[in-house]
Short mmCIF file of C-alpha atoms and ligand atoms in Angstrom, two decimals:
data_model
loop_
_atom_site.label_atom_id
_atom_site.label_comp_id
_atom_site.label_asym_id
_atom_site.label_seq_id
_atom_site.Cartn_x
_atom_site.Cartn_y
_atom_site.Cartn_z
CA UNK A 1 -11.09 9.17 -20.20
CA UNK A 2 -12.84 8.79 -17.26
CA UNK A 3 -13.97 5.64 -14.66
CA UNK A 4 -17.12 7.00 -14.13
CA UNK A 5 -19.57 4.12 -13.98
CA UNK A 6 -22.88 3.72 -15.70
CA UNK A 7 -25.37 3.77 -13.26
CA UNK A 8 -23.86 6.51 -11.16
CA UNK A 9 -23.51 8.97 -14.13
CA UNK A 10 -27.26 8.07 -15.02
CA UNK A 11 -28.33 8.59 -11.58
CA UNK A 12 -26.43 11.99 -10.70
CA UNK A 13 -27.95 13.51 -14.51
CA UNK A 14 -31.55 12.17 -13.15
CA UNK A 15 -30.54 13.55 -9.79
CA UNK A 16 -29.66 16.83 -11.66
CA UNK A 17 -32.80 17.20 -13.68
CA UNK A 18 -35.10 16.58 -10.64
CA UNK A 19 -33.68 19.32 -9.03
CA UNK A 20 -33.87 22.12 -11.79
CA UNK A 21 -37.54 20.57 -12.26
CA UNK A 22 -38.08 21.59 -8.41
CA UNK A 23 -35.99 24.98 -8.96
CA UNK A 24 -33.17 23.88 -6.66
CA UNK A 25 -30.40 26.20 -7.07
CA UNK A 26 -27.03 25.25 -5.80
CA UNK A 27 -25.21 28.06 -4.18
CA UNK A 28 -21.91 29.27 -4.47
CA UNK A 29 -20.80 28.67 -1.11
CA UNK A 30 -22.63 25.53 -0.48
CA UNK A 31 -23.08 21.79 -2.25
CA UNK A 32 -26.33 20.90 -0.62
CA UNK A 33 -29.77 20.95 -2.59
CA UNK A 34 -32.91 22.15 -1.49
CA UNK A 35 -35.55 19.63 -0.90
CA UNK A 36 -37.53 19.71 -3.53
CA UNK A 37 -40.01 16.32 -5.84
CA UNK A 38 -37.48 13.50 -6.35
CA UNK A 39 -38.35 9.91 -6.90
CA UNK A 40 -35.73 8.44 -5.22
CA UNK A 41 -36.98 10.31 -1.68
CA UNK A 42 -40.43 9.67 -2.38
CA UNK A 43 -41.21 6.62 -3.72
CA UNK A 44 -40.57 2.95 -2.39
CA UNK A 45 -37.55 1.70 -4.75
CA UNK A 46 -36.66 -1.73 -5.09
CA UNK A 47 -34.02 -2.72 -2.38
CA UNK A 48 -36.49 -1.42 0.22
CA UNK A 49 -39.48 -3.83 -1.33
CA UNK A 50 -37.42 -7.66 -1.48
CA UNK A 51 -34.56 -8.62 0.66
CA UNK A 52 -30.81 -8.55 0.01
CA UNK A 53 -28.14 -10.77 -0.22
CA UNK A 54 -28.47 -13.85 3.03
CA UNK A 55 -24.90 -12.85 5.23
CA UNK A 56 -22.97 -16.03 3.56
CA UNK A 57 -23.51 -15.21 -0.20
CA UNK A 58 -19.68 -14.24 -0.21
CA UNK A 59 -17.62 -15.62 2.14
CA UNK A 60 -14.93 -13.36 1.38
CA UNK A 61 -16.44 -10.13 -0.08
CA UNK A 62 -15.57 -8.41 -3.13
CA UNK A 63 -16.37 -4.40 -3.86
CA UNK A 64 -19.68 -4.15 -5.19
CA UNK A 65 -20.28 -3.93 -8.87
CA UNK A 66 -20.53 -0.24 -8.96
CA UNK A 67 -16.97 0.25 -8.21
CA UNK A 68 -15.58 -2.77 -10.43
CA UNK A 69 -13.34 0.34 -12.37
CA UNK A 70 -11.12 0.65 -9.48
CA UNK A 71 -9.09 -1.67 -10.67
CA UNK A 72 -4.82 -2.30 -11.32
CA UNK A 73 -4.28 -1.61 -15.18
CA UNK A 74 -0.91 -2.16 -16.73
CA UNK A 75 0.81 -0.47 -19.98
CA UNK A 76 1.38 -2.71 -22.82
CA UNK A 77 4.28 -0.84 -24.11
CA UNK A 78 6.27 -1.06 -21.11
CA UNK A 79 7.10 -4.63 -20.86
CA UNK A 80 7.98 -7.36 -23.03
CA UNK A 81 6.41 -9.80 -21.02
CA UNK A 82 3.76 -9.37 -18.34
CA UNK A 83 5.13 -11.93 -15.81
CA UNK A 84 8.13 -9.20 -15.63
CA UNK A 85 6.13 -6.38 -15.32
CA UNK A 86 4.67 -3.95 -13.91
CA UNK A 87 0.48 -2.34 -12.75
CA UNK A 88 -0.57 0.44 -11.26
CA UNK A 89 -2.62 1.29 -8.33
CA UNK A 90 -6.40 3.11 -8.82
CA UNK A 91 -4.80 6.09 -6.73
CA UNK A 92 -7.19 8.68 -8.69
CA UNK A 93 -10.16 6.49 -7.48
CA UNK A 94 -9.01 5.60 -3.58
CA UNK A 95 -9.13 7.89 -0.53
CA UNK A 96 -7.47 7.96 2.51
CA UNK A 97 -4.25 6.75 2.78
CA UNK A 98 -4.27 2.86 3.13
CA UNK A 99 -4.08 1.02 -0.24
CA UNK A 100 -6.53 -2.14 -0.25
CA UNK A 101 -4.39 -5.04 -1.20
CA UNK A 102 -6.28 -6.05 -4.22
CA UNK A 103 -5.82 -3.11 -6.10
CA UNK A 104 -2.17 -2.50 -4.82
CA UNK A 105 0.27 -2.55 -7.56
CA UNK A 106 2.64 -5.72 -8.42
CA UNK A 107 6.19 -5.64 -9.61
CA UNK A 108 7.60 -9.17 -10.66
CA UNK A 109 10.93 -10.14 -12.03
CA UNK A 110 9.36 -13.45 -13.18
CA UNK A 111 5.94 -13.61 -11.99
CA UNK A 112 3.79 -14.46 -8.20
CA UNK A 113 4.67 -17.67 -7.04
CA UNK A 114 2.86 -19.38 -4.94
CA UNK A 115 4.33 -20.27 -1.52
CA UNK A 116 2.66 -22.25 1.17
CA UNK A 117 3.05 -21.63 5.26
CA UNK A 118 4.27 -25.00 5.33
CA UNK A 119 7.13 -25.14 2.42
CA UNK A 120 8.16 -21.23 3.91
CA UNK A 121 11.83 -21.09 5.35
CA UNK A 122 14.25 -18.36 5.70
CA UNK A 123 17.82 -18.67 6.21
CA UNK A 124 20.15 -16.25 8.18
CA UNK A 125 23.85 -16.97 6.84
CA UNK A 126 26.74 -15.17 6.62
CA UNK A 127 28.62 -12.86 9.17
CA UNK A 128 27.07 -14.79 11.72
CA UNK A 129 27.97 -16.74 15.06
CA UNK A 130 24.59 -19.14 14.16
CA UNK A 131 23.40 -19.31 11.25
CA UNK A 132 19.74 -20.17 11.55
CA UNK A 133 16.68 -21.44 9.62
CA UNK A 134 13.28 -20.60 10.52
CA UNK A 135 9.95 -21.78 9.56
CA UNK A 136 7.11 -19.62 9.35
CA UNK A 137 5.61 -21.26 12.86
CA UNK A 138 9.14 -20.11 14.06
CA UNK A 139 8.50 -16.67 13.04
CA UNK A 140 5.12 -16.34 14.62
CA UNK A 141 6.60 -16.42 18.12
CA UNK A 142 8.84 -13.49 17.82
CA UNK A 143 7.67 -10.36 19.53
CA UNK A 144 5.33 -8.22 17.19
CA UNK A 145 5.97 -4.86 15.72
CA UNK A 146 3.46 -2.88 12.83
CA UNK A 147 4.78 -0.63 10.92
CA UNK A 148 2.45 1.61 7.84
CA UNK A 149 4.44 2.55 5.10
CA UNK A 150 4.29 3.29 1.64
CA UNK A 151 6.03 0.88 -1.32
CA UNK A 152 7.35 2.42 -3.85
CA UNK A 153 9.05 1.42 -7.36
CA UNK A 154 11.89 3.66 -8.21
CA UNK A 155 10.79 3.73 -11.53
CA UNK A 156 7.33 5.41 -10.83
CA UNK A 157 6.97 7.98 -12.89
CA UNK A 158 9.99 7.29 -14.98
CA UNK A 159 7.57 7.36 -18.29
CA UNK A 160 7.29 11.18 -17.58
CA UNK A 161 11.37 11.64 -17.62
CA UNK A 162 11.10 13.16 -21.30
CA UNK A 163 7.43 15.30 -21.29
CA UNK A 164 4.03 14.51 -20.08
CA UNK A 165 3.11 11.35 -21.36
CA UNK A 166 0.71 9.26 -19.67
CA UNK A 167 -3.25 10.52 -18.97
CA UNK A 168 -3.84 9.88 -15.60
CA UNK A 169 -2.06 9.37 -11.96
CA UNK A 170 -2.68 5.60 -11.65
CA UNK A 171 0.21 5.78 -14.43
CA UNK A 172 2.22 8.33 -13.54
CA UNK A 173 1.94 7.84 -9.86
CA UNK A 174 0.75 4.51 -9.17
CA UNK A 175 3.76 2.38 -9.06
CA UNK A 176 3.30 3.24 -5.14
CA UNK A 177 0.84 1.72 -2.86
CA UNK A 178 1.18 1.80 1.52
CA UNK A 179 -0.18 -0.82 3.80
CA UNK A 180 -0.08 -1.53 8.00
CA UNK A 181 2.03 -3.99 8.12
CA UNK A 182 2.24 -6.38 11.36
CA UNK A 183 5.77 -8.52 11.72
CA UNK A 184 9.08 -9.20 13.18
CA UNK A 185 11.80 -6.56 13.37
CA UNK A 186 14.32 -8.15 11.07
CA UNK A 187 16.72 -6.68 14.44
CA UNK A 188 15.33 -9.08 16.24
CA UNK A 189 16.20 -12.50 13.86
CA UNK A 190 19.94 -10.81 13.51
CA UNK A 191 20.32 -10.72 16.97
CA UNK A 192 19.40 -14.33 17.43
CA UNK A 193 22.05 -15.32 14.74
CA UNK A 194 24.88 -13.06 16.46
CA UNK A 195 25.91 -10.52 13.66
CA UNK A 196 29.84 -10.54 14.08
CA UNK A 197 31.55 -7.12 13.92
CA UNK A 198 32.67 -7.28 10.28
CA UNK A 199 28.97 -7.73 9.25
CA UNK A 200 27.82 -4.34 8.19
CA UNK A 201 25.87 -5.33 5.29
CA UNK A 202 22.82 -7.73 4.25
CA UNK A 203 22.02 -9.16 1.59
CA UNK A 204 18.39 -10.19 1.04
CA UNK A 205 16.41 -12.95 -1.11
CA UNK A 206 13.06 -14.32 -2.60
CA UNK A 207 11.96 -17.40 -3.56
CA UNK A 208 10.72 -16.34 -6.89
CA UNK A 209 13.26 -17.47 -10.02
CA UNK A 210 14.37 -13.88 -10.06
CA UNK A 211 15.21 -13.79 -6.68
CA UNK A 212 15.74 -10.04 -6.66
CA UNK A 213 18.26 -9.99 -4.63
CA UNK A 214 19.63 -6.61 -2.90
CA UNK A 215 22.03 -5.54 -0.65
CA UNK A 216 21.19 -3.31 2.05
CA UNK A 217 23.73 -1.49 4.93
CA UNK A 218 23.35 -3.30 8.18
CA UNK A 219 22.78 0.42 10.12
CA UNK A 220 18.99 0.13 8.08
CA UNK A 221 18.39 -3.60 8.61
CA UNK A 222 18.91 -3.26 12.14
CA UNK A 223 16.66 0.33 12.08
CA UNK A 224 13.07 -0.23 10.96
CA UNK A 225 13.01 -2.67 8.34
CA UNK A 226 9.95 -5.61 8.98
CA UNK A 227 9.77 -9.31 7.89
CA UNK A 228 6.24 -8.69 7.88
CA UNK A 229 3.60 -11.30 7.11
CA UNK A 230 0.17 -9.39 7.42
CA UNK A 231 -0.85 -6.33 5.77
CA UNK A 232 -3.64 -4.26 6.54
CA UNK A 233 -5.49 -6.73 8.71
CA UNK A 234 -4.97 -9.91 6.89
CA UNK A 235 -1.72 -11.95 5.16
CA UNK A 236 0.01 -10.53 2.59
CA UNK A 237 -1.88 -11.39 -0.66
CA UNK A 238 0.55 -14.26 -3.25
CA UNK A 239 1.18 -10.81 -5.49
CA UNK A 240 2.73 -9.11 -2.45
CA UNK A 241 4.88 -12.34 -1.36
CA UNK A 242 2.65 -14.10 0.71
CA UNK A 243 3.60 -15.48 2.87
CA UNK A 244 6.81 -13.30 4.17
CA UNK A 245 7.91 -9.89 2.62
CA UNK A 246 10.69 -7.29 3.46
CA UNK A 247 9.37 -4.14 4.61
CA UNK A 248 11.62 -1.23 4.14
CA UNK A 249 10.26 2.06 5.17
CA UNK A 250 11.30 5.13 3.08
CA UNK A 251 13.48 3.17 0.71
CA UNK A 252 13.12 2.10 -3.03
CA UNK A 253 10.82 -0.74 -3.36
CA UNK A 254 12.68 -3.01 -5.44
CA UNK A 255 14.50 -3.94 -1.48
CA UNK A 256 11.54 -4.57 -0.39
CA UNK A 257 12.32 -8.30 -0.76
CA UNK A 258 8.89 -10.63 -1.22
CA UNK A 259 8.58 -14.80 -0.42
CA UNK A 260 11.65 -13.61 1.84
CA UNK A 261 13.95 -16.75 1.87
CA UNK A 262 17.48 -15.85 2.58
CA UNK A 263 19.48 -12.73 4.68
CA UNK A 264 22.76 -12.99 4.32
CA UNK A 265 25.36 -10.73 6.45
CA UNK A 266 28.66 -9.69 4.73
CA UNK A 267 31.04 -6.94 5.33
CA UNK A 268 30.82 -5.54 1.86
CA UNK A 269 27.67 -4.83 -0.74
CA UNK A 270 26.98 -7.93 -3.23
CA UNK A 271 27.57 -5.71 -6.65
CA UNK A 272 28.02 -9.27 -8.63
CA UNK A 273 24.17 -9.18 -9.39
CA UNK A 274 22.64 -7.67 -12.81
CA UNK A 275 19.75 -6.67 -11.08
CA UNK A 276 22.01 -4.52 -8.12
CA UNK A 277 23.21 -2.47 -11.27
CA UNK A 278 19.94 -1.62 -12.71
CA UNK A 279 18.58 0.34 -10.36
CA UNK A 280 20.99 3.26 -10.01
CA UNK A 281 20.39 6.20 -12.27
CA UNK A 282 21.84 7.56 -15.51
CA UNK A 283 22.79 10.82 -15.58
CA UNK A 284 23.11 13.61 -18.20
CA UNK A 285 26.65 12.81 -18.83
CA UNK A 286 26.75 8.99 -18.62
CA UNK A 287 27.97 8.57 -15.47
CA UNK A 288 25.30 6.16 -13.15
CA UNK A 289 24.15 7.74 -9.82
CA UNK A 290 24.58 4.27 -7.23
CA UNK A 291 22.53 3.86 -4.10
CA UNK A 292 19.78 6.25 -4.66
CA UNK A 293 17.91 4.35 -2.09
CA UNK A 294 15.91 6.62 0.18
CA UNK A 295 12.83 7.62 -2.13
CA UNK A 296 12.35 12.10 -1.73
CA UNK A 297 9.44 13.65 -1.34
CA UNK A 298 6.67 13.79 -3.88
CA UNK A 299 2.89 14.42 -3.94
CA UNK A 300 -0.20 14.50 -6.53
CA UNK A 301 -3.32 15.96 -6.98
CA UNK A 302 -5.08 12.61 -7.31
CA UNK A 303 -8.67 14.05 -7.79
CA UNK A 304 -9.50 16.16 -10.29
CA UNK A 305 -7.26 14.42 -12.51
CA UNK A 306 -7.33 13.11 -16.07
CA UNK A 307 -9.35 9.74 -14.62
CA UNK A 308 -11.24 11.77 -12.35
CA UNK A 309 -12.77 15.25 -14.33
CA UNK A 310 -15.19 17.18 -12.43
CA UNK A 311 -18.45 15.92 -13.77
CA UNK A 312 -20.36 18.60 -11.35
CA UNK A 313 -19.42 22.06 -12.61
CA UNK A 314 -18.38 25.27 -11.19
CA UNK A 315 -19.03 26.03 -7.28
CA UNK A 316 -17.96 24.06 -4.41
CA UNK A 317 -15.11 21.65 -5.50
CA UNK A 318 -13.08 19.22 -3.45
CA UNK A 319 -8.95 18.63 -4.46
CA UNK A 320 -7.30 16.08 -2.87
CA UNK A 321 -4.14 14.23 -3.19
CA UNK A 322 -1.00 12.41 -1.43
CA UNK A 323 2.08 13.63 -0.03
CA UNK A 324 4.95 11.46 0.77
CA UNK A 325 8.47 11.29 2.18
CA UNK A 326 11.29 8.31 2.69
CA UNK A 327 12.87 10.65 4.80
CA UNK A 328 10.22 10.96 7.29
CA UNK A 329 6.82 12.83 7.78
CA UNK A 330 5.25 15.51 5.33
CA UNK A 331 5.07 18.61 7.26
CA UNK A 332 3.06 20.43 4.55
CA UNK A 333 1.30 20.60 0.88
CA UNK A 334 0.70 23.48 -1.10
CA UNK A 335 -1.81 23.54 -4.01
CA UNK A 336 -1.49 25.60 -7.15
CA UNK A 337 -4.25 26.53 -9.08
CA UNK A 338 -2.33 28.44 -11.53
CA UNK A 339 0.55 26.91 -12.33
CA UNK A 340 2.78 27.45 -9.58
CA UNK A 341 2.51 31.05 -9.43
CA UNK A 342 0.44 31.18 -5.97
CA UNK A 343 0.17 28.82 -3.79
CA UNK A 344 -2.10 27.93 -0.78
CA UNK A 345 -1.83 25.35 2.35
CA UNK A 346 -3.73 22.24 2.16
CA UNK A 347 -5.02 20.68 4.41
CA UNK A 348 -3.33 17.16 6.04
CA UNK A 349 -6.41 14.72 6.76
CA UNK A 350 -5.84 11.98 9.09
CA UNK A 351 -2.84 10.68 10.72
CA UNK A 352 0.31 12.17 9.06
CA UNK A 353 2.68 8.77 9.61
CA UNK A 354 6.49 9.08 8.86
CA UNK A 355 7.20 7.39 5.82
CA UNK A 356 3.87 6.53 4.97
CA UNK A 357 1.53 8.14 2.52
CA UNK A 358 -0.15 11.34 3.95
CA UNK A 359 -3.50 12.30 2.47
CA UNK A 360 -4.13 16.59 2.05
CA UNK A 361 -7.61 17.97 0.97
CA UNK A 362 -7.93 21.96 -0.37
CA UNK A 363 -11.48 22.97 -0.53
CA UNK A 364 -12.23 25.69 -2.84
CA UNK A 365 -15.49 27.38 -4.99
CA UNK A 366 -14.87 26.44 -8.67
CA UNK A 367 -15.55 29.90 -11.06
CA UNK A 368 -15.91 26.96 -13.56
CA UNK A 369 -12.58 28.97 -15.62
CA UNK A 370 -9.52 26.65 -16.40
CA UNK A 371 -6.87 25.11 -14.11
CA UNK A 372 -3.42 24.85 -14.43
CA UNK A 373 -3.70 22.17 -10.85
CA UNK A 374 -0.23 21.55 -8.39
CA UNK A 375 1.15 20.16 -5.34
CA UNK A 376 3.81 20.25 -3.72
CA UNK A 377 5.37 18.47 -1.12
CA UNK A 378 7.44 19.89 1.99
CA UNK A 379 9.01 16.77 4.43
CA UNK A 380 9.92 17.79 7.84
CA UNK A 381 13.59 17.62 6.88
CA UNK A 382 12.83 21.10 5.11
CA UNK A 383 13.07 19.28 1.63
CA UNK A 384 10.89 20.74 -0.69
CA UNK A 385 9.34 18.95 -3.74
CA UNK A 386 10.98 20.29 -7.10
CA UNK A 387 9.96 20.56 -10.43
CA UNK A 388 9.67 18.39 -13.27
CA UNK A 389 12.63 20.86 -14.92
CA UNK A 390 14.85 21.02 -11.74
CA UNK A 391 15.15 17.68 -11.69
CA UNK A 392 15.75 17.66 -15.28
CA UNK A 393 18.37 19.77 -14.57
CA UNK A 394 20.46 17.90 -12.68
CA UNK A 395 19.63 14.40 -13.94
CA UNK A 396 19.48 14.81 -17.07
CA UNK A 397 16.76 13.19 -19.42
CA UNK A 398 18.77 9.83 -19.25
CA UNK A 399 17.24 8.50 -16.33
CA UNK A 400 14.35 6.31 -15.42
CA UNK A 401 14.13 6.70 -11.72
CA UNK A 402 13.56 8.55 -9.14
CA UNK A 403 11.74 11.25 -10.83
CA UNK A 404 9.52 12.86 -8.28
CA UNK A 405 8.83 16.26 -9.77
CA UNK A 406 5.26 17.76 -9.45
CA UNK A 407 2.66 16.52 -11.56
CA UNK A 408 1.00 19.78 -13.63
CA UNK A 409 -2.98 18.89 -14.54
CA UNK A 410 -4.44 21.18 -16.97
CA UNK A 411 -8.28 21.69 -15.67
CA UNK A 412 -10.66 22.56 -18.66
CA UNK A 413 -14.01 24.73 -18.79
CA UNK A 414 -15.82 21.08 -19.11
CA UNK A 415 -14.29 19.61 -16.26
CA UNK A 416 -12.00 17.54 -18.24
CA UNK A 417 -8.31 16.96 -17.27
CA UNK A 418 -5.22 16.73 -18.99
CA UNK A 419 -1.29 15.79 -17.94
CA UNK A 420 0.63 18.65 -18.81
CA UNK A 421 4.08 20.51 -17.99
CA UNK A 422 4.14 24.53 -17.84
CA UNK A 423 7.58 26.00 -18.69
N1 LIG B 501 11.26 -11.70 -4.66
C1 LIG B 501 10.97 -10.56 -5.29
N2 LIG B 501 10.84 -9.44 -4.56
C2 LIG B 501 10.56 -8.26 -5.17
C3 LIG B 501 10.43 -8.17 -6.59
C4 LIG B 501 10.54 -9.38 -7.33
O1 LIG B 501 10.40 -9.42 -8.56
N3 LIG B 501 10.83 -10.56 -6.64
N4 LIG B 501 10.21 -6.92 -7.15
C5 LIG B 501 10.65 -5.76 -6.38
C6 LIG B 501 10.25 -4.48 -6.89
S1 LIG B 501 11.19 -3.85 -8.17
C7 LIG B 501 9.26 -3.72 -6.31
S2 LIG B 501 8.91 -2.16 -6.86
C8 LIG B 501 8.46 -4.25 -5.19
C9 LIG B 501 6.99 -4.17 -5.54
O2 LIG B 501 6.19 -4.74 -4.52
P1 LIG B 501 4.68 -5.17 -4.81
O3 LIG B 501 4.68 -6.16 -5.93
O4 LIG B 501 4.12 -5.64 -3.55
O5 LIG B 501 4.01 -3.90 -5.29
O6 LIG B 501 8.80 -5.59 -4.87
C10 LIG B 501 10.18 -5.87 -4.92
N5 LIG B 501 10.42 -7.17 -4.39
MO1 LIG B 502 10.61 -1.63 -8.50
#
């Protein structure tokens, strides 16, 4: 399985055979060709001989049609019903660390609504000396704070709980996507309310049918949580809760409230929900484990990978991957090539943002043998990522979330790429 596209697998054989024609011979150490009779350097092609697109043909511009794979895809299976449901984000096929919003992954309890600026109002009730109703013109004159952070579903990866299942890290990993986020510190709209000393807990609402409601300790509302209304440049997209969402840093995703409509303050959790009970996790001996709410740290190889096989052979081969923490910053990833027997220090490439997904690169000379591919993350509180059969056990193979063990990809001779799990 791979999202290789058409015309870039035709053009990197063509590529291929012009240079054995010209007796190019890649090196071991190096990816570069030598210079050598090739078409496409020396004659005039097409989109040098007409013009291109005038600058209004899209108004607001798509990816070009070349990279139309990179796209969410759901799993059938999982769901009776796609307006609850779930998709996953193209993380084999993105780099960097900022998750475009159109290919971001949705969660749903009963499907996008659509919300307008001017219908938008959230309520602040409760535990407090005023309670208040703003509109979303109201919100735009609080003081501005941006926040990146990656969103993640407590149940990513939960498919994986009982053996390696899925083929590919969009579906074992890509219930997770992280954005820069520009809002109001939901501090700031308690303070103007007046939470009264009993208040120590929230409890937050959409405007969607499900409402998802969630309770969350007052300590973390009044930390770093953002009612944040743009996302990486531009409003949150209707999937993401356009036009107001709860942003939660570090913490499960199903808090991460979206079309935002009601904070309540109380002095206690609300429990009375279904939902609330849902997301704690069932352990070996039947017992749930409540309030698992800060997500540990996790990484994956993201390329190779079973979406993303090496197409170009043995010599000079790029890994890469993400690294992330709820607890704060990645402070290193190590990549296995063998199964977790040795290890070796990637490198972190960019920006390495608490709570926010961290990108790590290893560059290494392919022999072209097999792979038995790993990462593993280490946060800065000394946490270190564990395996699939740690976890396992002290969980148990009951639960559905939380299960951020590392991710085993076998590598073949051909390139290709398979999930696995080494005992
Ligand atoms: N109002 C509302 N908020 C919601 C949900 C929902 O169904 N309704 N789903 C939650 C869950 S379980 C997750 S994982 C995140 C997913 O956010 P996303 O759709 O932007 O990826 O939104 C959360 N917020
Ligand atoms: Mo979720």
């Amino acid at each position: 399985m791979s999202d290789d596209t058409h015309k870039g697998t035709t053009r990197r054989g063509f590529l291929g055979t012009a240079a054995a024609a010209g007796g190019a011979v890649v090196g071991a150490a190096t990816a570069a060709r030598a210079a050598g009779p090739d078409p496409l350097i020396t004659e005039v092609q097409d989109w040098a001989s007409s013009f291109g697109d005038p600058v209004d043909a899209t108004p607001y511009g798509m990816p070009i049609r070349f990279e139309s794979h990179v796209v969410r895809r759901n799993v059938e299976w999982l769901t009776e019903s796609p307006v609850s449901s779930i998709n996953f984000t193209p993380i084999h096929a993105l780099e960097g660390t900022i998750t475009p919003q159109g290919c971001a992954f949705e969660r749903h309890h009963s499907g996008a609504i659509e919300l307008s600026k001017a219908d938008y109002r959230l309520m602040i009730n409760g535990l407090v000396d005023k309670p208040l109703v703003f509109t979303y013109e109201d919100l735009m004159r609080f003081p501005r704070a941006s926040t990146t952070a990656f969103c993640e579903c407590a149940a990513n990866g939960g498919m994986e709980w009982g053996g390696a299942q899925l083929e590919g890290c969009q579906f074992t990993q890509g219930m997770i996507h992280n954005m820069e986020y520009i809002g109001v510190p939901l501090r700031l709209l308690l303070e103007e309310a007046g939470v009264q000393p009993e208040g120590t807990w929230i409890y937050v609402e959409g405007a969607d049918a499900s409402s998802n409601g969630r309770s969350i300790p007052m300590e973390k509302a009044m930390d770093d949580v953002l009612v944040a209304f743009y996302a990486n440049g531009e409003a949150l997209r209707k999937e993401h809760g356009y036009p107001v969402r709860l942003v939660v840093p570090g913490w499960e995703g199903n808090m991460w409230v979206k079309w935002l409509r009601r904070v309540g303050v109380y002095h206690a959790a609300v429990e009375s929900r279904e939902e609330t009970s849902k997301y704690t996790d069932l352990m070996a001996d039947g017992t749930a484990r409540k309030w698992t709410w800060v997500m540990d740290a996790k990484s994956v190889i993201t390329s190779p990978s079973p979406q993303a096989p090496i197409r170009h052979g043995k010599g000079p081969l790029v890994i890469t991957g993400l690294a992330w923490s709820g607890h704060g910053k990645i402070a290193r990833v190590d990549v296995s090539l063998d199964g977790g027997v040795n290890w070796q220090e990637a490198r972190l490439t960019g920006d390495v943002k608490s709570k926010a997904l961290t990108r790590f690169h290893l560059d290494i000379d392919w022999d072209g043998s097999e792979m038995i591919l790993q990462s593993r993350a280490i946060d800065e509180t000394g946490y270190v990522q564990p395996t699939k059969d740690e976890l396992r056990e002290i969980r148990g193979l009951n639960n559905v979330y939380h299960n951020n063990g590392i991710q085993t990809w076998w590598v073949r001779e051909d390139g290709e790429v398979e999930n696995v799990e080494v005992g």
